[in-house]
Coordinates of C-alpha atoms in Angstrom, one line a residue:
M1 CA -4.7 -44.6 10.6
S2 CA -4.5 -48.0 12.4
S3 CA -4.3 -48.5 16.2
R4 CA -0.9 -50.1 15.8
V5 CA 2.0 -48.9 18.1
L6 CA 5.7 -48.9 16.9
G7 CA 8.0 -49.3 19.9
I8 CA 11.7 -48.3 19.3
D9 CA 15.0 -48.2 21.1
I10 CA 18.4 -47.1 19.8
R11 CA 21.1 -49.8 19.7
P12 CA 24.8 -49.2 20.0
G13 CA 26.1 -48.0 16.7
G14 CA 22.9 -46.0 15.8
N15 CA 20.4 -48.6 14.6
F16 CA 17.1 -49.3 16.3
S17 CA 15.4 -52.2 17.6
Y18 CA 11.7 -52.1 16.7
I19 CA 8.6 -53.9 17.3
V20 CA 5.1 -53.3 15.9
M21 CA 2.1 -54.2 18.1
N22 CA -1.6 -54.3 17.6
S23 CA -4.0 -52.8 20.1
D24 CA -4.7 -56.2 21.4
G25 CA -1.0 -56.9 22.1
A26 CA -0.2 -58.9 19.2
I27 CA 3.2 -58.5 17.6
T28 CA 2.9 -57.7 13.8
A29 CA 6.6 -57.3 13.1
D30 CA 10.0 -56.7 14.9
G31 CA 13.7 -56.4 14.0
V32 CA 16.5 -54.1 13.8
A33 CA 16.6 -51.1 11.2
N34 CA 18.7 -48.1 10.4
P35 CA 17.0 -44.7 10.3
D36 CA 16.2 -44.9 6.6
E37 CA 14.8 -48.4 7.0
L38 CA 12.7 -47.2 10.2
I39 CA 11.0 -44.7 7.9
R40 CA 10.0 -47.5 5.5
V41 CA 8.8 -49.6 8.5
I42 CA 6.6 -46.6 9.5
K43 CA 5.4 -46.2 6.0
R44 CA 4.5 -49.9 5.5
Y45 CA 2.7 -50.6 8.8
K46 CA 1.2 -47.1 9.4
P47 CA 1.3 -47.1 13.3
S48 CA -0.8 -44.4 15.0
L49 CA 1.9 -44.1 17.7
V50 CA 5.7 -44.3 17.9
A51 CA 6.6 -45.2 21.5
V52 CA 10.2 -44.3 22.9
D53 CA 11.8 -44.1 26.3
N54 CA 13.7 -40.8 25.5
I55 CA 12.7 -38.4 22.8
R56 CA 16.5 -37.5 22.4
E57 CA 17.0 -40.8 20.6
I58 CA 14.9 -39.4 17.7
L59 CA 16.2 -35.8 17.9
E60 CA 19.8 -37.0 17.7
L61 CA 19.1 -38.3 14.3
G62 CA 18.7 -34.9 13.0
G63 CA 16.3 -32.8 11.0
R64 CA 16.5 -35.1 8.0
F65 CA 14.7 -38.0 9.8
L66 CA 12.0 -35.6 11.0
K67 CA 11.9 -34.1 7.4
R68 CA 11.2 -37.7 5.9
M69 CA 8.6 -38.3 8.8
S70 CA 6.8 -35.1 7.8
K71 CA 6.3 -36.4 4.2
L72 CA 4.7 -39.7 5.2
P73 CA 1.3 -40.1 4.1
S74 CA 0.2 -40.6 7.8
V75 CA 2.4 -39.1 10.4
P76 CA 2.1 -40.9 13.8
Q77 CA 2.1 -39.3 17.1
V78 CA 5.2 -39.7 19.3
I79 CA 5.0 -40.9 22.9
Q80 CA 7.7 -40.8 25.7
V81 CA 6.6 -43.3 28.1
T82 CA 9.0 -42.2 30.8
R83 CA 7.6 -38.7 31.1
L84 CA 4.4 -38.5 33.3
P85 CA 1.7 -36.0 32.8
D86 CA 2.8 -34.0 35.9
G87 CA 6.3 -33.5 34.1
S88 CA 8.2 -36.0 36.1
E89 CA 10.4 -38.6 34.5
V90 CA 10.5 -42.3 35.7
K91 CA 13.0 -45.1 34.9
M92 CA 11.8 -47.5 32.3
E93 CA 12.3 -50.5 34.7
D94 CA 10.1 -48.8 37.4
L95 CA 7.3 -48.4 34.8
V96 CA 7.5 -52.0 33.8
R97 CA 7.3 -53.2 37.3
K98 CA 4.5 -50.8 38.2
Y99 CA 2.2 -51.1 35.3
L100 CA 3.1 -54.4 33.6
G101 CA 3.9 -56.3 36.9
I102 CA 7.3 -57.5 35.5
N103 CA 10.3 -57.5 37.8
V104 CA 13.2 -56.7 35.4
G105 CA 16.8 -55.7 35.6
L106 CA 18.8 -53.8 32.9
L107 CA 16.7 -54.0 29.8
T108 CA 18.0 -54.8 26.3
P109 CA 17.0 -52.8 23.3
E110 CA 14.5 -55.5 22.1
E111 CA 12.9 -55.5 25.6
T112 CA 12.8 -51.8 25.8
A113 CA 11.1 -51.5 22.4
K114 CA 8.5 -54.1 23.4
Y115 CA 7.7 -52.6 26.8
T116 CA 7.4 -49.0 25.4
A117 CA 4.9 -50.3 22.9
E118 CA 2.8 -52.0 25.8
L119 CA 3.0 -48.9 28.0
A120 CA 1.8 -46.7 25.1
L121 CA -1.1 -48.8 24.6
R122 CA -1.9 -48.4 28.3
G123 CA -1.8 -44.6 27.9
I124 CA 1.3 -44.3 30.0
G125 CA 3.6 -41.3 29.2
S126 CA 3.2 -37.9 27.5
T127 CA 2.7 -37.1 23.9
V128 CA 5.8 -35.3 22.3
K129 CA 4.6 -32.6 19.9
L130 CA 7.2 -32.8 17.2
F131 CA 4.8 -31.5 14.4
E132 CA 2.4 -28.6 14.3
N133 CA -1.2 -29.0 13.4
E134 CA -0.1 -27.4 10.0
T135 CA 0.7 -28.7 6.6
K136 CA 2.9 -27.5 3.7
I137 CA 1.8 -28.0 0.2
I138 CA 4.8 -27.5 -2.2
V139 CA 4.1 -26.9 -5.8
K140 CA 7.3 -27.1 -7.8
A141 CA 8.2 -27.0 -11.4
L142 CA 10.5 -29.9 -12.6
I143 CA 11.5 -28.5 -16.0
S144 CA 14.2 -26.0 -16.3
T145 CA 14.0 -23.2 -18.8
R146 CA 17.6 -21.9 -18.5
Q147 CA 18.5 -23.6 -21.9
G148 CA 15.3 -22.5 -23.7
G149 CA 17.1 -20.2 -26.1
Q150 CA 14.8 -18.0 -28.0
S151 CA 11.7 -19.8 -26.6
R152 CA 12.8 -19.3 -23.0
R153 CA 10.3 -16.7 -22.3
R154 CA 7.5 -18.7 -23.7
F155 CA 8.6 -21.8 -21.5
E156 CA 8.6 -19.5 -18.4
R157 CA 5.3 -18.2 -19.1
N158 CA 3.9 -21.7 -19.5
I159 CA 5.5 -23.0 -16.3
A160 CA 4.2 -20.1 -14.4
I161 CA 0.7 -20.5 -15.8
R162 CA 0.9 -24.3 -14.9
V163 CA 2.0 -23.6 -11.3
R164 CA -0.7 -20.9 -10.8
Q165 CA -3.4 -23.1 -12.2
I166 CA -2.5 -26.0 -9.9
V167 CA -2.4 -23.6 -7.0
K168 CA -5.8 -22.3 -8.0
N169 CA -7.2 -25.9 -8.1
I170 CA -5.8 -26.6 -4.6
T171 CA -7.0 -23.4 -3.1
E172 CA -10.5 -24.0 -4.5
S173 CA -10.5 -27.4 -2.7
L174 CA -9.4 -25.9 0.5
N175 CA -12.1 -23.3 0.3
K176 CA -14.7 -25.9 -0.1
A177 CA -13.4 -27.7 2.9
N178 CA -13.3 -24.5 4.8
L179 CA -9.7 -24.7 5.8
D180 CA -7.7 -21.7 6.5
Y181 CA -4.4 -21.3 4.4
D182 CA -1.7 -18.8 3.1
V183 CA -0.3 -18.8 -0.3
F184 CA 3.4 -17.7 -1.3
Y185 CA 4.8 -17.7 -4.9
H186 CA 8.5 -18.0 -5.3
R187 CA 10.1 -16.0 -8.2
D188 CA 13.6 -16.5 -9.5
S189 CA 15.6 -15.7 -12.7
E190 CA 13.2 -18.1 -14.5
G191 CA 9.9 -16.6 -13.3
V192 CA 7.3 -18.2 -11.0
R193 CA 8.6 -21.8 -10.7
S194 CA 7.2 -22.9 -7.2
A195 CA 4.6 -21.9 -4.7
L196 CA 4.0 -22.7 -1.0
I197 CA 0.7 -23.1 0.6
I198 CA 0.6 -23.4 4.3
V199 CA -2.8 -25.0 5.5
Y200 CA -3.7 -24.6 9.2
A201 CA -4.8 -28.2 9.8
D202 CA -3.3 -31.6 10.3
K203 CA -1.9 -33.4 7.3
S204 CA -4.4 -36.3 7.7
I205 CA -7.3 -33.8 7.1
V206 CA -5.6 -32.0 4.2
R207 CA -4.9 -35.3 2.3
R208 CA -8.7 -35.7 2.1
F209 CA -8.9 -32.9 -0.2
V210 CA -5.6 -32.5 -1.8
K211 CA -3.4 -35.3 -3.2
P212 CA 0.4 -35.4 -4.1
I213 CA 1.1 -35.0 -7.9
K214 CA 4.1 -36.0 -9.8
S215 CA 3.9 -35.2 -13.5
M216 CA 6.4 -34.6 -16.2
D217 CA 6.6 -30.9 -15.5
V218 CA 5.3 -30.3 -12.0
K219 CA 5.4 -32.0 -8.5
V220 CA 3.2 -31.4 -5.6
T221 CA 4.1 -32.7 -2.2
L222 CA 2.4 -32.5 1.3
E223 CA 4.5 -32.1 4.5
Q224 CA 3.5 -31.9 8.2
I225 CA 5.2 -28.7 9.5
I226 CA 7.8 -29.5 12.1
S227 CA 7.6 -27.7 15.4
S228 CA 10.1 -25.1 16.3
S229 CA 10.4 -26.4 19.9
I230 CA 9.6 -29.7 21.7
K231 CA 6.3 -29.6 23.7
F232 CA 5.0 -32.3 25.9
L233 CA 1.2 -33.1 26.2
S234 CA -0.6 -35.7 28.4
P235 CA -2.3 -38.5 26.4
N236 CA -5.6 -37.6 24.8
S237 CA -5.1 -33.9 25.6
S238 CA -5.5 -31.2 22.8
Y239 CA -2.8 -28.6 22.1
V240 CA -3.3 -25.3 23.7
E241 CA -2.6 -22.2 21.4
A242 CA 0.3 -20.0 22.6
S243 CA -0.6 -16.9 24.7
P244 CA 1.4 -13.6 25.4
K245 CA 3.8 -14.0 28.2
S246 CA 3.5 -10.4 29.3
K247 CA 1.0 -7.5 29.0
T248 CA 3.6 -5.3 27.2
R249 CA 1.7 -3.9 24.1
L250 CA 3.6 -4.3 20.9
I251 CA 3.7 -3.0 17.3
V252 CA 4.5 -5.9 15.0
G253 CA 5.9 -5.1 11.5
V254 CA 5.5 -8.1 9.0
D255 CA 7.0 -8.6 5.6
P256 CA 5.3 -11.9 4.5
G257 CA 6.8 -14.4 1.9
I258 CA 8.6 -17.5 1.3
V259 CA 11.1 -15.8 3.7
T260 CA 9.0 -13.7 6.3
G261 CA 10.5 -10.7 8.1
L262 CA 9.2 -9.7 11.6
A263 CA 9.9 -6.7 13.7
L264 CA 8.7 -6.1 17.3
M265 CA 8.6 -2.6 18.6
S266 CA 7.3 -1.2 22.0
L267 CA 4.8 1.6 22.2
D268 CA 7.6 4.1 23.0
G269 CA 9.4 3.3 19.8
K270 CA 12.0 0.9 21.0
V271 CA 13.0 -2.0 18.8
L272 CA 12.9 -5.2 20.9
A273 CA 13.7 -7.9 18.4
L274 CA 14.0 -8.7 14.6
F275 CA 13.4 -12.1 13.0
S276 CA 13.3 -13.7 9.6
G277 CA 12.8 -17.2 8.5
R278 CA 11.5 -19.5 5.8
N279 CA 8.0 -20.9 5.6
M280 CA 6.8 -19.1 8.7
S281 CA 3.3 -19.7 9.4
R282 CA 1.1 -17.3 11.4
R283 CA 1.1 -19.6 14.3
R284 CA 5.0 -19.5 14.2
V285 CA 4.9 -15.8 13.9
L286 CA 2.5 -15.4 16.9
S287 CA 4.8 -17.9 19.0
L288 CA 7.6 -15.5 18.6
V289 CA 5.7 -12.4 19.2
Y290 CA 4.0 -13.7 22.3
E291 CA 7.5 -14.1 23.9
Y292 CA 7.8 -10.4 24.1
G293 CA 4.2 -9.3 24.8
T294 CA 0.8 -8.6 23.4
P295 CA 0.5 -7.3 19.9
I296 CA -2.0 -4.4 19.3
V297 CA -0.8 -3.2 15.8
V298 CA 0.1 -5.3 12.9
A299 CA 1.9 -3.3 10.2
T300 CA 3.0 -3.7 6.6
D301 CA 5.0 -1.6 4.3
V302 CA 2.6 -1.7 1.3
S303 CA -0.6 0.1 0.6
K304 CA -2.4 -3.1 -0.2
P305 CA -2.0 -5.5 2.6
S306 CA -1.6 -9.3 1.8
D307 CA -4.1 -11.8 3.0
Y308 CA -1.5 -13.2 5.2
V309 CA -1.2 -9.9 7.1
K310 CA -5.0 -9.3 7.1
K311 CA -5.6 -12.8 8.6
L312 CA -2.7 -12.4 11.1
S313 CA -4.2 -9.1 12.6
S314 CA -7.7 -10.6 12.6
M315 CA -6.5 -13.8 14.5
I316 CA -5.4 -11.6 17.4
G317 CA -7.8 -8.7 17.2
A318 CA -4.9 -6.3 16.4
V319 CA -5.3 -3.1 14.3
L320 CA -4.0 -3.5 10.8
Y321 CA -1.8 -0.5 9.7
H322 CA -0.7 0.2 6.1
P323 CA 0.7 3.3 4.5
E324 CA -1.3 5.3 1.8
R325 CA 1.4 4.4 -0.6
D326 CA 4.1 1.7 -0.8
M327 CA 7.2 2.6 1.0
Q328 CA 10.2 3.0 -1.2
I329 CA 13.5 1.1 -0.6
V330 CA 15.5 4.3 0.1
E331 CA 12.9 5.3 2.8
K332 CA 13.0 1.9 4.3
A333 CA 16.8 1.8 4.3
N334 CA 17.0 5.2 6.2
I335 CA 14.6 4.1 8.8
A336 CA 16.6 0.7 9.4
L337 CA 19.9 2.6 9.6
K338 CA 18.4 5.1 12.1
L339 CA 16.9 2.6 14.3
S340 CA 19.8 0.1 14.2
E341 CA 22.0 2.9 15.5
K342 CA 19.4 4.2 18.2
D343 CA 18.5 0.7 19.6
N344 CA 21.6 -1.1 18.8
V345 CA 20.0 -3.8 16.6
K346 CA 21.4 -5.4 13.6
V347 CA 19.2 -5.6 10.5
K348 CA 20.3 -8.9 8.7
T349 CA 18.0 -9.1 5.8
P350 CA 15.9 -7.1 3.5
H351 CA 12.9 -8.8 5.0
E352 CA 13.8 -7.6 8.5
R353 CA 14.5 -4.1 7.1
D354 CA 11.0 -4.1 5.5
A355 CA 9.2 -5.2 8.6
L356 CA 11.2 -2.8 10.7
A357 CA 10.2 0.1 8.4
A358 CA 6.5 -0.9 8.6
A359 CA 6.6 -1.1 12.5
Y360 CA 8.2 2.3 12.7
K361 CA 5.7 3.8 10.2
A362 CA 2.9 2.7 12.3
F363 CA 4.5 4.0 15.4
I364 CA 4.9 7.5 13.8
N365 CA 1.3 7.4 12.9
Y366 CA 0.3 7.0 16.6
V367 CA 3.2 8.9 18.3
D368 CA 1.4 12.3 18.8
K369 CA -1.5 10.5 20.6
F370 CA 1.0 8.5 22.7
N371 CA 2.9 11.6 23.8
K372 CA -0.6 13.3 24.7
I373 CA -1.4 10.3 26.8
D374 CA 2.0 10.3 28.6
E375 CA 1.5 14.0 29.5
I376 CA -1.9 13.5 31.0
L377 CA -0.8 10.4 33.0
N378 CA 2.3 12.2 34.3
E379 CA -0.2 14.7 36.1
L380 CA -2.3 12.0 37.7
P381 CA -1.8 11.3 41.4
I382 CA -2.1 7.4 40.9
Q383 CA -0.1 4.9 38.7
V384 CA -1.9 4.0 35.5
N385 CA -0.7 1.6 32.9
S386 CA -0.2 3.9 29.9
D387 CA -0.1 0.8 27.4
E388 CA -3.7 0.1 28.4
V389 CA -4.8 3.7 27.5
K390 CA -2.8 3.5 24.3
E391 CA -4.3 0.2 23.2
L392 CA -7.8 1.6 23.7
V393 CA -6.9 4.7 21.6
V394 CA -5.3 2.7 18.8
K395 CA -8.5 0.6 18.6
G396 CA -10.5 3.8 18.1
L397 CA -11.5 5.2 21.5
P398 CA -11.1 8.9 22.1
I399 CA -8.2 9.6 24.6
R400 CA -10.8 11.0 27.1
D401 CA -13.0 7.8 27.1
A402 CA -9.8 5.6 27.1
L403 CA -8.6 7.3 30.3
S404 CA -11.8 7.1 31.9
R405 CA -12.1 3.4 31.5
V406 CA -8.6 2.5 32.5
L407 CA -8.9 4.8 35.5
S408 CA -12.0 3.1 36.6
R409 CA -10.5 -0.3 36.2
S410 CA -7.3 0.8 38.1
I411 CA -9.3 2.1 40.9
N412 CA -11.3 -1.0 41.1
Q413 CA -8.1 -3.2 41.1
E414 CA -6.1 -1.1 43.6
C415 CA -9.0 -0.1 45.8
K416 CA -11.1 -3.4 46.2
T417 CA -13.1 -2.6 49.1
E418 CA -11.9 -4.8 51.9
V419 CA -14.5 -4.6 54.8
I420 CA -13.2 -5.3 58.2
V421 CA -15.5 -5.7 61.1
R422 CA -14.3 -4.1 64.0
N423 CA -16.7 -3.4 66.8
Q424 CA -19.5 -3.4 64.4
Q425 CA -17.8 -0.8 62.3
Q426 CA -16.7 -1.1 58.6
E427 CA -13.5 0.4 57.5
C428 CA -12.3 0.7 53.8
K429 CA -8.7 0.2 53.3
C430 CA -8.7 2.4 50.2
A431 CA -10.6 5.4 51.8
D432 CA -7.4 7.6 51.6
E433 CA -6.8 6.7 47.9
V434 CA -10.6 7.5 47.1
K435 CA -10.4 10.8 48.9
E436 CA -7.3 11.7 47.0
L437 CA -8.9 11.0 43.7
K438 CA -12.1 12.8 44.6
D439 CA -10.1 16.0 45.4
Y440 CA -8.1 15.7 42.2
V441 CA -11.2 15.3 40.2
K442 CA -12.7 18.4 42.0
L443 CA -9.6 20.3 41.0
L444 CA -9.8 19.2 37.4
E445 CA -13.4 20.2 37.2
E446 CA -12.6 23.6 38.5
K447 CA -9.7 23.9 35.9
I448 CA -12.3 22.8 33.1
S449 CA -14.6 25.5 34.3
R450 CA -12.2 28.2 34.0
L451 CA -11.1 27.0 30.6
E452 CA -14.7 26.9 29.5
D453 CA -15.2 30.6 30.6
E454 CA -12.0 31.6 28.9
N455 CA -13.2 29.9 25.8
I456 CA -16.4 31.8 25.8
R457 CA -14.6 35.1 26.3
L458 CA -12.3 34.4 23.5
K459 CA -15.1 33.5 21.1
D460 CA -16.8 36.8 21.9
E461 CA -13.6 38.6 21.2
V462 CA -13.1 36.7 17.9
N463 CA -16.7 37.6 16.9
R464 CA -16.1 41.2 17.8
L465 CA -13.0 41.5 15.9
Y466 CA -14.6 39.8 12.9
T467 CA -17.5 42.2 12.9
L468 CA -15.0 45.1 13.1
K469 CA -13.1 43.9 10.2
Y470 CA -16.1 42.9 7.8
S471 CA -18.8 45.3 9.0
P472 CA -19.1 49.1 8.8
P473 CA -18.7 50.6 12.2
D474 CA -21.7 52.9 11.9
Q475 CA -24.8 53.5 9.6
S476 CA -23.3 56.6 8.1
L477 CA -20.4 54.7 6.7
A478 CA -22.8 52.0 5.4
S479 CA -24.8 54.8 3.7
K480 CA -21.7 56.1 2.1
V481 CA -20.8 52.8 0.9
R482 CA -24.1 52.4 -0.7
L483 CA -24.0 55.8 -2.2
L484 CA -20.6 55.0 -3.8
E485 CA -22.0 51.7 -5.2
S486 CA -24.7 53.6 -6.8
R487 CA -22.4 56.2 -8.2
I488 CA -20.0 53.3 -9.7
E489 CA -23.1 51.7 -11.3
L490 CA -24.0 55.1 -12.9
E491 CA -20.6 55.8 -14.0
T492 CA -20.5 52.4 -15.7
K493 CA -23.6 53.1 -17.4
R494 CA -22.3 56.4 -18.5
I495 CA -19.0 55.0 -19.8
K496 CA -21.0 52.7 -22.0
E497 CA -23.1 55.5 -23.4
L498 CA -19.9 57.6 -24.2
N499 CA -18.4 54.5 -25.9
D500 CA -21.3 54.4 -28.3
I501 CA -21.3 58.1 -28.9
L502 CA -17.6 57.8 -29.6
N503 CA -18.2 55.1 -32.2
N504 CA -20.8 57.2 -33.9
V505 CA -18.5 60.2 -33.9
K506 CA -15.7 58.1 -35.4
S507 CA -18.1 57.0 -38.3
I508 CA -19.1 60.6 -38.9
I509 CA -15.4 61.6 -39.0
A510 CA -14.5 58.9 -41.4
E511 CA -17.5 59.9 -43.7
A512 CA -16.2 63.5 -43.6
L513 CA -12.6 62.5 -44.3
F514 CA -13.8 60.4 -47.2
N515 CA -15.8 63.3 -48.7
N516 CA -12.7 65.4 -48.3
N517 CA -10.5 63.0 -50.3
Y518 CA -9.1 61.4 -47.0
A519 CA -9.9 57.9 -45.5
F520 CA -8.9 56.0 -42.5
A521 CA -6.8 52.7 -42.7
V522 CA -6.7 50.3 -39.8
R523 CA -4.3 47.5 -39.3
V524 CA -5.8 44.0 -39.2
N525 CA -4.4 40.7 -38.0
N526 CA -7.2 38.2 -38.7
T527 CA -10.3 37.7 -40.9
G528 CA -12.6 38.9 -38.0
E529 CA -10.8 42.3 -37.8
L530 CA -10.7 42.5 -41.7
N531 CA -14.5 42.2 -41.9
Q532 CA -15.1 44.7 -39.0
V533 CA -12.8 47.3 -40.7
I534 CA -14.6 47.0 -43.9
S535 CA -17.9 47.1 -42.5
R536 CA -17.1 50.4 -40.8
G537 CA -15.9 51.9 -44.2
Y538 CA -12.1 51.7 -43.3
L539 CA -9.4 50.5 -45.6
P540 CA -7.5 47.6 -44.2
I541 CA -3.7 47.5 -43.6
M542 CA -1.8 44.2 -43.6
R543 CA 1.5 42.7 -44.7
F544 CA 1.5 41.8 -48.4
Q545 CA 2.4 38.2 -47.5
D546 CA -0.8 37.9 -45.3
I547 CA -3.2 38.8 -48.0
A548 CA -3.7 35.2 -49.2
S549 CA -4.4 34.0 -45.6
L550 CA -6.7 37.0 -44.6
V551 CA -8.5 37.5 -47.9
D552 CA -10.7 34.6 -49.2
L553 CA -9.7 34.6 -52.8
S554 CA -11.9 31.5 -53.7
K555 CA -15.0 33.8 -53.2
G556 CA -14.1 36.4 -55.6
W557 CA -13.5 39.2 -52.9
S558 CA -12.3 42.5 -54.4
G559 CA -11.2 45.8 -53.0
I560 CA -8.2 47.9 -51.9
V561 CA -5.7 46.7 -49.5
I562 CA -3.0 48.9 -48.1
T563 CA 0.2 46.9 -47.6
M564 CA 2.8 47.7 -45.1
D565 CA 5.7 46.6 -47.1
E566 CA 6.7 46.8 -50.9
A567 CA 6.1 43.9 -53.2
G568 CA 7.1 42.9 -56.7
S569 CA 5.3 44.4 -59.5
R570 CA 4.5 41.0 -60.9
A571 CA 2.8 40.0 -57.7
I572 CA 0.8 43.2 -57.6
R573 CA -0.3 42.8 -61.2
Q574 CA -1.5 39.2 -60.5
L575 CA -3.7 40.4 -57.5
F576 CA -5.0 43.3 -59.5
K577 CA -6.3 40.7 -62.3
M578 CA -8.2 39.0 -59.4
G579 CA -9.9 42.3 -58.3
I580 CA -7.5 43.1 -55.3
T581 CA -5.7 46.4 -55.5
A582 CA -2.5 46.1 -53.3
V583 CA -1.3 49.7 -52.6
P584 CA 1.9 50.2 -50.7
L585 CA 1.5 52.5 -47.6
P586 CA 4.2 54.8 -48.3
K587 CA 2.7 55.9 -51.8
V588 CA -0.6 57.0 -50.2
L589 CA 0.1 57.9 -46.6
A590 CA -1.2 61.3 -45.5
L591 CA -1.1 61.2 -41.8
D592 CA 0.5 58.6 -39.4
V593 CA -1.9 58.5 -36.3
N594 CA -0.2 55.6 -34.7
D595 CA 0.9 52.1 -35.2
N596 CA -2.5 50.7 -36.1
I597 CA -4.3 53.8 -37.6
K598 CA -3.3 55.8 -40.6
V599 CA -5.0 58.5 -42.7
I600 CA -4.8 57.8 -46.5
D601 CA -4.8 60.4 -49.4
M602 CA -7.5 59.2 -51.6
N603 CA -6.1 61.5 -54.5
K604 CA -2.8 59.7 -54.4
L605 CA -4.7 56.4 -54.1
S606 CA -6.6 57.1 -57.1
E607 CA -3.5 58.2 -59.1
Y608 CA -1.7 54.9 -58.2
V609 CA -4.7 52.7 -59.1
N610 CA -5.0 54.5 -62.6
E611 CA -1.2 54.2 -63.2
L612 CA -1.4 50.5 -62.4
K613 CA -4.2 50.1 -64.9
S614 CA -2.5 51.9 -67.6
V615 CA 0.6 49.8 -67.2
L616 CA -1.4 46.6 -67.4
S617 CA -3.2 47.7 -70.6
E618 CA 0.0 48.4 -72.3
V619 CA 1.7 44.9 -71.7
D620 CA 0.5 41.7 -70.5
Y621 CA 3.6 40.4 -69.1
D622 CA 2.2 36.9 -68.3
T623 CA 1.1 36.5 -72.0
L624 CA 4.6 37.7 -73.1
E625 CA 6.4 35.4 -70.7
N626 CA 4.3 32.4 -72.0
L627 CA 5.1 33.3 -75.6
I628 CA 8.8 33.3 -74.8
N629 CA 8.5 29.9 -73.1
E630 CA 6.8 28.4 -75.9
Y631 CA 9.5 29.8 -78.3
K632 CA 12.3 28.3 -76.3
I633 CA 10.7 24.9 -76.2
G634 CA 10.2 25.0 -80.0
R635 CA 13.7 26.0 -80.5
K636 CA 14.9 22.7 -78.5
R637 CA 12.7 20.6 -80.6
I638 CA 14.3 21.8 -83.9
Q639 CA 17.8 21.3 -82.6

């Protein structure tokens, strides 16, 4: 940027007289211009300073003029020459006489423009901070996808990819330049169509790494961020960051985005203020917060905090709180309704609602500790700032250590030893306070000692009760327990032996029954049970329809099967040909022991099998049926 100065003064009707002056006092250009033309003058001559006699002349032009200034490639500083560094304001005529040595009367707009430029070159006046040391980079799609028809989705994806790629390129350049920034994407019915990048550096620095772009589909613009309030600085002085205006500790809920929501809550859970605004930088957020106090917790309503929230908490050394899971809309709405009624605040936007819910969630996370601190402090004989103790606890210090640290600091502040020499004797003004505290400490130590003794007694009682509950009261009982355990072990072994004997007896009985023309039949439900029953010499009982699934016909298994239900003679004959004799239970039952065990009369079984063989030897029904079918087919062919 050049060392030129642009001096301006408003004329009747709203136009400006202007003069462009070099650092050596030479005039480069002068004339009269309306606000739009004045912007073109600044753009053409690129002055480093714009000098005015009253900043209201620029402010009265409205936000549009400042907006256009913010988009200039080089944004000049504005100097009000009539405001001195001590804050006092001096008439223009007096400044001209004092610093330029010219006796003047009422100045014309042309003369005022000329003299403001000369005074600014001499370093007279105060810098008016109209713009922050922050730059907005706006990436915006220029093509609409609303009329895309069937290809609309594809157009939206392409635009979103294009916007994200440009943002990626910009952020990579900012990272290489080690510049701090935040990124916000804006989504509408057409998807991601724009993005906002707030860079925490002057536009003149940002332009070294990021250039404006205007292509067929996307536009990239850079703007200096306009200050939310007017600030005056002495020439050549640097801007001092805002600081808290009170020591009241705050929980700050933040919902970041193109529109950022902000909620401020005291440590007793009272809502102090709600804000929401577009394009709010972290510095802007802090300037609002500092009006109410000192933030110690920054809270968000999502489980994965954004970079914006992380950086904000890091800037001020606050604890970052986030819930374990994202808060649901219903939960946030209920919290907002509850607090708006309790503290008489109006929640205007969803962003304020989300920020308020985040702050309240953080408060609930700490409220038990806060209440404990208040209980302890209420018993102390001196006043202690509870917010200081709570801040230390929030930052991870145990309550006891936090109290000790704040108490020590309070004593040092309230009882600074003021030594007064009186007749060679030294008196301490805070002796009474110190004695009172010592007495209180002694009282607390005695109370702690009593509690420790009580704690030991209770532990002994617990141990005694535990021993009484889980240990035998004497050795005789222990001996009885061991004796019973031995007997249980012997009985278990005996039961196993008896089961083995019982199985042997069953086998012997089965053999005896078989020799006496009787046999056991046992119900089976699966192949495993079938194999077990057959291996023990018993006859299997099953439903007729289960034979095919339980007996492996493909392996040529043969034997007798007792069926629980009757079956057709044809099906029985087919199985008989395959070696399986299906015998209905009612025809051979001798004794019904229970549902699963039956005694079979082997004589009846033998008679049934012989009868079945006799019938099959007389007529082969299958062969006969085949002959009949062939005869019918032949008849049809003849006809």
